[in-house]
Short mmCIF file of C-alpha atoms in Angstrom, two decimals:
data_model
loop_
_atom_site.label_atom_id
_atom_site.label_comp_id
_atom_site.label_asym_id
_atom_site.label_seq_id
_atom_site.Cartn_x
_atom_site.Cartn_y
_atom_site.Cartn_z
CA MET T 26 0.14 -0.07 0.18
CA ILE T 27 2.74 2.46 1.06
CA LEU T 28 4.88 1.21 -2.21
CA LYS T 29 1.72 2.24 -4.46
CA GLN T 30 1.14 5.33 -2.72
CA ASN T 31 4.81 6.40 -3.30
CA LEU T 32 4.68 5.48 -7.13
CA ARG T 33 1.61 7.51 -7.42
CA THR T 34 3.28 10.49 -6.00
CA VAL T 35 6.17 10.43 -8.22
CA LEU T 36 4.33 9.72 -11.51
CA CYS T 37 2.25 12.97 -10.38
CA LYS T 38 5.28 15.22 -10.39
CA PRO T 39 5.10 17.48 -13.44
CA GLU T 40 8.61 16.58 -14.87
CA ILE T 41 8.34 13.05 -13.82
CA PHE T 42 5.02 12.74 -15.99
CA ARG T 43 6.34 15.14 -19.17
CA ARG T 44 9.58 12.77 -19.20
CA LEU T 45 7.30 9.67 -19.24
CA ALA T 46 4.86 10.73 -21.68
CA CYS T 47 7.58 12.05 -24.10
CA ASN T 48 9.08 8.52 -24.10
CA GLN T 49 5.70 7.17 -24.59
CA LYS T 50 5.59 9.23 -27.71
CA PHE T 51 8.88 8.18 -29.38
CA SER T 52 8.98 4.79 -28.59
CA SER T 53 5.27 4.28 -30.23
CA MET T 54 7.12 5.61 -33.37
CA THR T 55 9.18 2.32 -34.00
CA ARG T 56 5.56 1.53 -35.97
CA TYR T 57 6.53 4.23 -38.58
CA LYS T 58 8.11 3.76 -41.88
CA ILE T 59 10.15 5.99 -43.25
CA PHE T 60 11.55 5.83 -47.12
CA VAL T 61 15.01 7.42 -47.61
CA THR T 62 14.88 8.23 -51.94
CA ARG T 63 18.81 8.11 -51.81
CA SER T 64 21.92 6.03 -50.25
CA ASP T 65 24.06 8.82 -50.08
CA PHE T 66 22.52 10.86 -47.49
CA PRO T 67 24.54 11.71 -44.29
CA LYS T 68 24.63 8.73 -42.11
CA ASN T 69 24.04 10.36 -38.75
CA SER T 70 21.03 12.04 -39.89
CA ILE T 71 19.60 8.74 -40.96
CA ALA T 72 20.65 7.01 -37.88
CA MET T 73 18.35 10.20 -36.22
CA LEU T 74 15.46 8.18 -37.98
CA GLU T 75 16.64 4.41 -37.61
CA GLY T 76 16.86 4.97 -33.84
CA LYS T 77 12.78 5.80 -33.90
CA CYS T 78 11.30 4.35 -37.35
CA GLU T 79 11.73 1.62 -39.29
CA VAL T 80 13.55 2.99 -42.69
CA GLU T 81 13.83 1.78 -46.14
CA ILE T 82 16.42 3.24 -47.86
CA TRP T 83 16.67 3.54 -51.75
CA ASP T 84 20.02 2.23 -53.04
CA HIS T 85 20.82 4.84 -55.87
CA GLU T 86 24.11 3.78 -56.44
CA LYS T 87 23.37 0.01 -57.26
CA ASN T 88 20.17 0.45 -58.82
CA GLY T 89 20.23 4.27 -60.63
CA GLU T 90 17.93 7.10 -59.45
CA ILE T 91 14.61 6.18 -58.36
CA SER T 92 11.99 6.28 -61.38
CA LYS T 93 8.35 7.36 -60.67
CA GLU T 94 7.13 4.29 -60.90
CA ASN T 95 9.44 2.71 -58.31
CA LEU T 96 8.82 5.87 -55.83
CA ILE T 97 5.29 5.44 -56.32
CA ASN T 98 5.51 1.56 -55.29
CA LYS T 99 7.97 2.60 -52.13
CA VAL T 100 5.80 4.96 -50.75
CA LYS T 101 2.46 2.44 -50.05
CA GLY T 102 2.55 1.97 -46.31
CA VAL T 103 5.18 4.91 -45.50
CA HIS T 104 4.42 7.48 -43.23
CA GLY T 105 7.31 10.15 -44.02
CA ILE T 106 9.85 10.63 -47.04
CA PHE T 107 13.06 11.85 -46.72
CA CYS T 108 13.92 12.98 -50.14
CA CYS T 109 15.99 15.88 -52.04
CA LEU T 110 15.43 18.22 -55.30
CA ASN T 111 16.39 15.00 -57.64
CA GLU T 112 12.89 13.41 -56.65
CA LYS T 113 9.47 14.45 -58.13
CA ILE T 114 6.82 14.28 -55.05
CA ASP T 115 3.91 15.01 -57.39
CA LYS T 116 0.07 14.14 -57.03
CA ASP T 117 0.41 10.58 -58.23
CA VAL T 118 3.14 9.73 -55.70
CA ILE T 119 1.07 11.47 -53.13
CA LYS T 120 -2.12 9.47 -53.71
CA ALA T 121 -0.02 6.23 -53.55
CA GLY T 122 1.21 7.39 -50.11
CA ARG T 123 -2.00 6.79 -48.50
CA ASP T 124 -0.53 6.90 -45.17
CA LEU T 125 2.05 9.75 -45.46
CA LYS T 126 1.91 12.03 -42.81
CA VAL T 127 4.96 14.31 -43.80
CA VAL T 128 7.69 14.98 -46.71
CA SER T 129 11.25 16.60 -45.96
CA THR T 130 13.22 17.63 -48.49
CA LEU T 131 17.12 18.49 -48.66
CA SER T 132 16.33 22.08 -49.93
CA VAL T 133 15.00 25.19 -49.84
CA GLY T 134 13.14 25.31 -53.08
CA VAL T 135 9.94 23.28 -53.19
CA ASP T 136 9.03 23.36 -56.71
CA HIS T 137 9.77 19.61 -57.12
CA ILE T 138 6.68 19.07 -54.81
CA ASP T 139 3.26 19.39 -55.66
CA GLN T 140 2.33 21.69 -52.26
CA GLN T 141 -1.42 21.53 -53.03
CA ALA T 142 -1.65 17.92 -53.36
CA LEU T 143 0.05 17.96 -49.96
CA LYS T 144 -2.22 20.12 -48.57
CA GLU T 145 -5.10 18.56 -49.57
CA ALA T 146 -3.99 15.43 -48.33
CA ASN T 147 -3.01 17.06 -45.15
CA ILE T 148 0.53 16.22 -45.43
CA LYS T 149 3.05 18.42 -44.10
CA LEU T 150 5.93 19.50 -45.86
CA GLY T 151 9.48 20.25 -44.31
CA TYR T 152 12.52 22.04 -45.74
CA THR T 153 15.96 23.25 -44.69
CA PRO T 154 15.91 27.21 -45.12
CA ASN T 155 18.69 29.36 -43.14
CA VAL T 156 21.12 26.24 -42.87
CA LEU T 157 22.60 26.80 -46.86
CA THR T 158 22.22 30.68 -46.65
CA GLU T 159 26.12 31.43 -46.44
CA ALA T 160 27.48 28.49 -48.31
CA THR T 161 25.01 29.60 -51.56
CA ALA T 162 25.49 33.24 -50.97
CA GLU T 163 29.51 32.14 -50.70
CA LEU T 164 28.96 30.09 -54.14
CA THR T 165 27.13 33.20 -56.07
CA VAL T 166 29.78 35.33 -55.28
CA ALA T 167 32.37 32.56 -56.94
CA LEU T 168 30.77 31.85 -59.79
CA LEU T 169 30.07 35.67 -60.31
CA LEU T 170 34.02 35.90 -60.22
CA ALA T 171 34.88 32.74 -61.97
CA THR T 172 32.25 34.08 -65.03
CA SER T 173 33.60 38.05 -64.82
CA ARG T 174 37.27 36.88 -64.57
CA ARG T 175 37.13 34.11 -67.28
CA LEU T 176 38.68 31.72 -65.07
CA PHE T 177 37.41 28.48 -66.65
CA GLU T 178 38.04 30.08 -70.31
CA ALA T 179 41.73 30.77 -68.96
CA HIS T 180 42.14 27.57 -67.30
CA THR T 181 41.34 25.72 -70.62
CA ALA T 182 43.54 27.99 -72.41
CA LEU T 183 46.42 26.97 -70.25
CA ILE T 184 46.18 23.60 -70.59
CA ASN T 185 46.06 24.05 -74.23
CA GLY T 186 49.03 25.91 -74.96
CA GLU T 187 47.11 29.35 -75.59
CA TRP T 188 48.95 31.49 -72.98
CA LYS T 189 49.34 34.80 -74.92
CA TYR T 190 49.73 37.49 -72.53
CA ALA T 191 53.49 38.34 -73.29
CA CYS T 192 52.02 39.22 -76.63
CA SER T 193 48.38 40.73 -76.10
CA PRO T 194 48.05 42.74 -73.20
CA VAL T 195 44.04 42.40 -72.88
CA TRP T 196 43.96 38.62 -73.53
CA MET T 197 41.85 37.25 -70.97
CA CYS T 198 40.62 40.49 -69.81
CA GLY T 199 37.17 40.95 -67.58
CA PRO T 200 35.00 43.60 -66.24
CA GLY T 201 36.07 44.17 -62.39
CA LEU T 202 33.78 44.65 -59.32
CA LYS T 203 35.21 47.70 -58.30
CA GLY T 204 33.54 50.51 -58.94
CA SER T 205 30.32 48.58 -60.99
CA THR T 206 26.68 48.60 -60.36
CA VAL T 207 25.65 45.27 -58.90
CA GLY T 208 21.71 44.19 -59.13
CA VAL T 209 20.34 41.74 -56.93
CA VAL T 210 17.01 40.16 -57.83
CA GLY T 211 15.48 38.45 -55.12
CA PHE T 212 16.33 40.04 -51.57
CA GLY T 213 16.14 37.53 -49.13
CA ARG T 214 18.36 35.89 -46.77
CA ILE T 215 20.68 35.03 -49.63
CA GLY T 216 20.30 37.94 -51.75
CA GLN T 217 21.20 39.88 -48.52
CA SER T 218 24.26 37.94 -47.70
CA VAL T 219 25.40 37.97 -51.33
CA ALA T 220 24.95 41.89 -51.26
CA ALA T 221 27.14 41.68 -47.93
CA LYS T 222 29.90 40.33 -49.28
CA LEU T 223 29.85 42.01 -52.52
CA LYS T 224 30.50 45.50 -50.76
CA SER T 225 33.69 44.46 -49.88
CA PHE T 226 34.38 44.77 -53.40
CA ALA T 227 34.44 48.77 -52.99
CA ILE T 228 31.39 48.44 -55.90
CA TYR T 229 30.05 51.85 -56.71
CA LYS T 230 26.34 51.06 -56.32
CA LEU T 231 24.28 48.16 -54.88
CA LEU T 232 20.61 47.92 -56.42
CA TYR T 233 18.09 45.25 -55.56
CA HIS T 234 14.48 44.30 -56.91
CA ASN T 235 12.31 42.30 -54.36
CA ARG T 236 8.52 42.04 -53.80
CA THR T 237 8.59 44.90 -51.08
CA GLU T 238 11.06 47.47 -50.15
CA LEU T 239 13.23 46.24 -46.97
CA ALA T 240 14.65 47.41 -43.89
CA GLU T 241 17.62 45.29 -44.61
CA GLY T 242 18.22 46.89 -47.82
CA LYS T 243 18.84 50.15 -46.24
CA ASN T 244 21.04 48.57 -44.01
CA LEU T 245 23.01 47.26 -46.38
CA GLY T 246 23.03 50.59 -48.36
CA ALA T 247 21.13 49.18 -50.98
CA THR T 248 18.71 50.98 -53.35
CA TYR T 249 15.01 49.41 -53.77
CA THR T 250 14.01 49.78 -57.84
CA SER T 251 11.96 48.35 -60.29
CA LEU T 252 13.21 45.64 -62.17
CA GLU T 253 13.55 47.09 -65.42
CA THR T 254 15.75 50.02 -63.64
CA LEU T 255 17.59 46.99 -62.38
CA LEU T 256 18.39 45.34 -65.22
CA LYS T 257 19.50 48.51 -67.64
CA GLU T 258 21.43 49.98 -64.82
CA SER T 259 23.36 47.09 -63.47
CA ASP T 260 26.90 45.72 -64.92
CA PHE T 261 26.06 42.39 -63.21
CA VAL T 262 22.99 41.06 -62.33
CA VAL T 263 22.50 38.08 -59.56
CA VAL T 264 19.32 36.38 -59.38
CA THR T 265 18.59 34.66 -55.91
CA CYS T 266 14.94 34.69 -55.85
CA SER T 267 12.49 31.98 -55.45
CA LEU T 268 10.72 30.05 -58.42
CA ASN T 269 7.03 30.44 -58.29
CA GLU T 270 4.10 31.54 -61.19
CA SER T 271 5.45 35.10 -60.66
CA THR T 272 9.03 34.08 -61.40
CA LYS T 273 8.63 31.58 -63.94
CA ASN T 274 10.69 32.52 -67.25
CA LEU T 275 10.77 35.86 -65.53
CA PHE T 276 14.28 36.08 -67.58
CA SER T 277 12.91 36.29 -71.15
CA LYS T 278 14.39 37.90 -73.95
CA GLU T 279 12.63 41.41 -73.19
CA LYS T 280 14.59 41.17 -69.57
CA PHE T 281 18.01 40.11 -71.38
CA ASP T 282 17.22 43.39 -74.01
CA LEU T 283 17.10 46.02 -71.30
CA MET T 284 20.27 44.62 -70.29
CA LYS T 285 23.98 46.41 -70.98
CA PRO T 286 25.74 44.62 -73.59
CA THR T 287 28.59 44.80 -71.02
CA ALA T 288 26.40 43.09 -68.43
CA ILE T 289 27.01 39.68 -66.80
CA PHE T 290 24.32 37.46 -65.69
CA ILE T 291 24.54 35.29 -62.28
CA ASN T 292 21.82 32.33 -61.48
CA THR T 293 22.26 30.51 -58.12
CA SER T 294 18.06 30.55 -57.74
CA ARG T 295 16.35 28.06 -60.15
CA GLY T 296 16.71 27.31 -63.59
CA GLY T 297 13.14 27.71 -64.06
CA VAL T 298 13.11 31.37 -63.89
CA VAL T 299 15.40 31.95 -66.83
CA ASP T 300 14.18 30.99 -70.12
CA GLN T 301 17.14 29.14 -71.54
CA GLU T 302 16.66 29.46 -75.22
CA ALA T 303 16.20 33.76 -74.59
CA LEU T 304 19.36 33.51 -72.85
CA TYR T 305 21.35 31.06 -75.37
CA GLU T 306 20.44 33.76 -77.94
CA ALA T 307 21.59 36.74 -76.09
CA LEU T 308 25.07 35.29 -75.20
CA LYS T 309 25.49 34.08 -78.50
CA ASN T 310 24.45 37.36 -80.22
CA SER T 311 26.45 39.74 -77.70
CA LYS T 312 23.47 41.16 -76.46
CA ILE T 313 25.11 40.35 -72.96
CA ARG T 314 28.81 39.29 -71.97
CA ALA T 315 28.29 36.50 -69.98
CA ALA T 316 26.72 34.06 -68.02
CA GLY T 317 27.05 32.05 -64.83
CA LEU T 318 24.38 29.36 -63.95
CA ASP T 319 24.27 26.66 -60.65
CA VAL T 320 20.79 25.88 -61.79
CA MET T 321 19.20 25.06 -65.22
CA VAL T 322 16.26 22.80 -66.83
CA PRO T 323 16.39 20.49 -66.77
CA GLU T 324 19.06 18.88 -64.06
CA PRO T 325 21.25 17.52 -64.95
CA LEU T 326 21.91 19.41 -67.93
CA PRO T 327 22.58 17.14 -71.02
CA ALA T 328 26.26 17.07 -71.83
CA ASN T 329 25.14 18.20 -75.45
CA HIS T 330 23.37 21.27 -74.39
CA LYS T 331 23.93 24.11 -76.79
CA LEU T 332 24.54 26.47 -73.55
CA LEU T 333 27.62 24.39 -72.79
CA SER T 334 29.21 25.39 -76.06
CA LEU T 335 29.27 28.97 -75.08
CA SER T 336 32.77 30.31 -74.00
CA ASN T 337 31.23 32.98 -72.16
CA CYS T 338 28.81 30.85 -70.37
CA VAL T 339 29.73 29.14 -66.92
CA VAL T 340 27.82 26.48 -65.94
CA LEU T 341 28.28 24.43 -62.43
CA PRO T 342 26.12 21.24 -61.72
CA HIS T 343 23.87 22.82 -58.92
CA ILE T 344 26.70 22.78 -56.14
CA GLY T 345 25.41 26.00 -54.09
CA SER T 346 24.86 24.50 -50.92
CA ALA T 347 27.83 22.15 -51.55
CA THR T 348 30.01 22.55 -48.26
CA TYR T 349 30.31 19.61 -45.79
CA GLN T 350 28.83 22.29 -42.92
CA ALA T 351 25.91 23.27 -44.71
CA ARG T 352 24.75 19.58 -45.98
CA MET T 353 25.35 17.91 -42.69
CA SER T 354 23.16 20.94 -41.13
CA MET T 355 20.37 20.45 -43.85
CA ALA T 356 20.37 16.30 -43.66
CA ASP T 357 19.66 16.74 -39.61
CA LEU T 358 16.99 19.40 -40.37
CA VAL T 359 15.47 17.13 -42.67
CA ALA T 360 15.10 14.41 -40.24
CA LYS T 361 14.19 16.56 -37.39
CA ASN T 362 11.48 17.99 -39.34
CA ILE T 363 9.93 14.37 -39.95
CA LEU T 364 10.64 13.18 -36.42
CA ALA T 365 9.19 16.03 -34.98
CA ALA T 366 5.82 15.91 -37.67
CA LEU T 367 5.41 11.85 -36.74
CA ASN T 368 5.50 12.86 -33.16
CA GLY T 369 2.91 15.59 -33.17
CA GLU T 370 5.61 18.42 -32.35
CA GLU T 371 5.89 21.79 -34.24
CA MET T 372 8.39 21.10 -37.10
CA PRO T 373 11.76 23.14 -36.64
CA ALA T 374 11.50 24.04 -40.55
CA GLU T 375 8.02 23.57 -41.98
CA PHE T 376 6.89 25.28 -45.30
CA ARG T 377 3.78 26.97 -45.40
#
């Protein structure tokens, strides 16, 4: 009798009750099934899930990238999906995943996921903002410099024995950032970080275009302006906006015609914001000087794509967030989003 009373007293303590309730929640999660769409996600992040859920991983190294048909088959009976930009989570996949409670993607962009279909099915969507801001901003600046200073052209020329500096002082010259006007299209976290980094190059003017004017713009000494004015005045146009209905194919022939013939165009947002045929024509016909792209349509870009034939177009394989620190943090956040959603808790980063 005394033992029962003591036990009742202990269990009634709030902190003990909360701990037991928490443990009960997580112990029940072992019945949940998680499907991981590729086998090279960071192991520590997958281990976070394996400790609490039943996890199946698609071995893409052995079986290749997962097809839509295989993805549809694998999501049956699954409660959570751990994915990235490579996989299209469309309405067919979502319909097949009748037990789905959460989709969590290792990306900031979610244009590879049918958001409306998720909402209709009451499935939560997790993503990875903030943790890749600095990595992507660093890559944007690196791509800008590689394009403007013609680093890839110079490297290729050196390998081919075409080093001409001794007899041609303007060989491989490109425009410098000092004294230039830079325009940033899309002034979110990444755009602001890029702007802050570029100011250290002693640029003359920093312009930005965004859906609304931001206090952060004034803090960075940037001037809010229309897209048309930005394109007409900028020596460098840097695109870091999100892809949505208003920005799809935003950079059309008309937009490239507004730019200076000496302008350099950099895109590290999404390939879908650019009409690539219009960009190709602008580069080929010297409507603009050069372009640097880390994103394109489709991805991966075919090796015979005509943009790759241009010496004034630097193309990278979507490596904006490719630092060890950023990718590990992103993968951890994907796993935490899944666990929180399945546990009925607020997700660290839910896309709404």
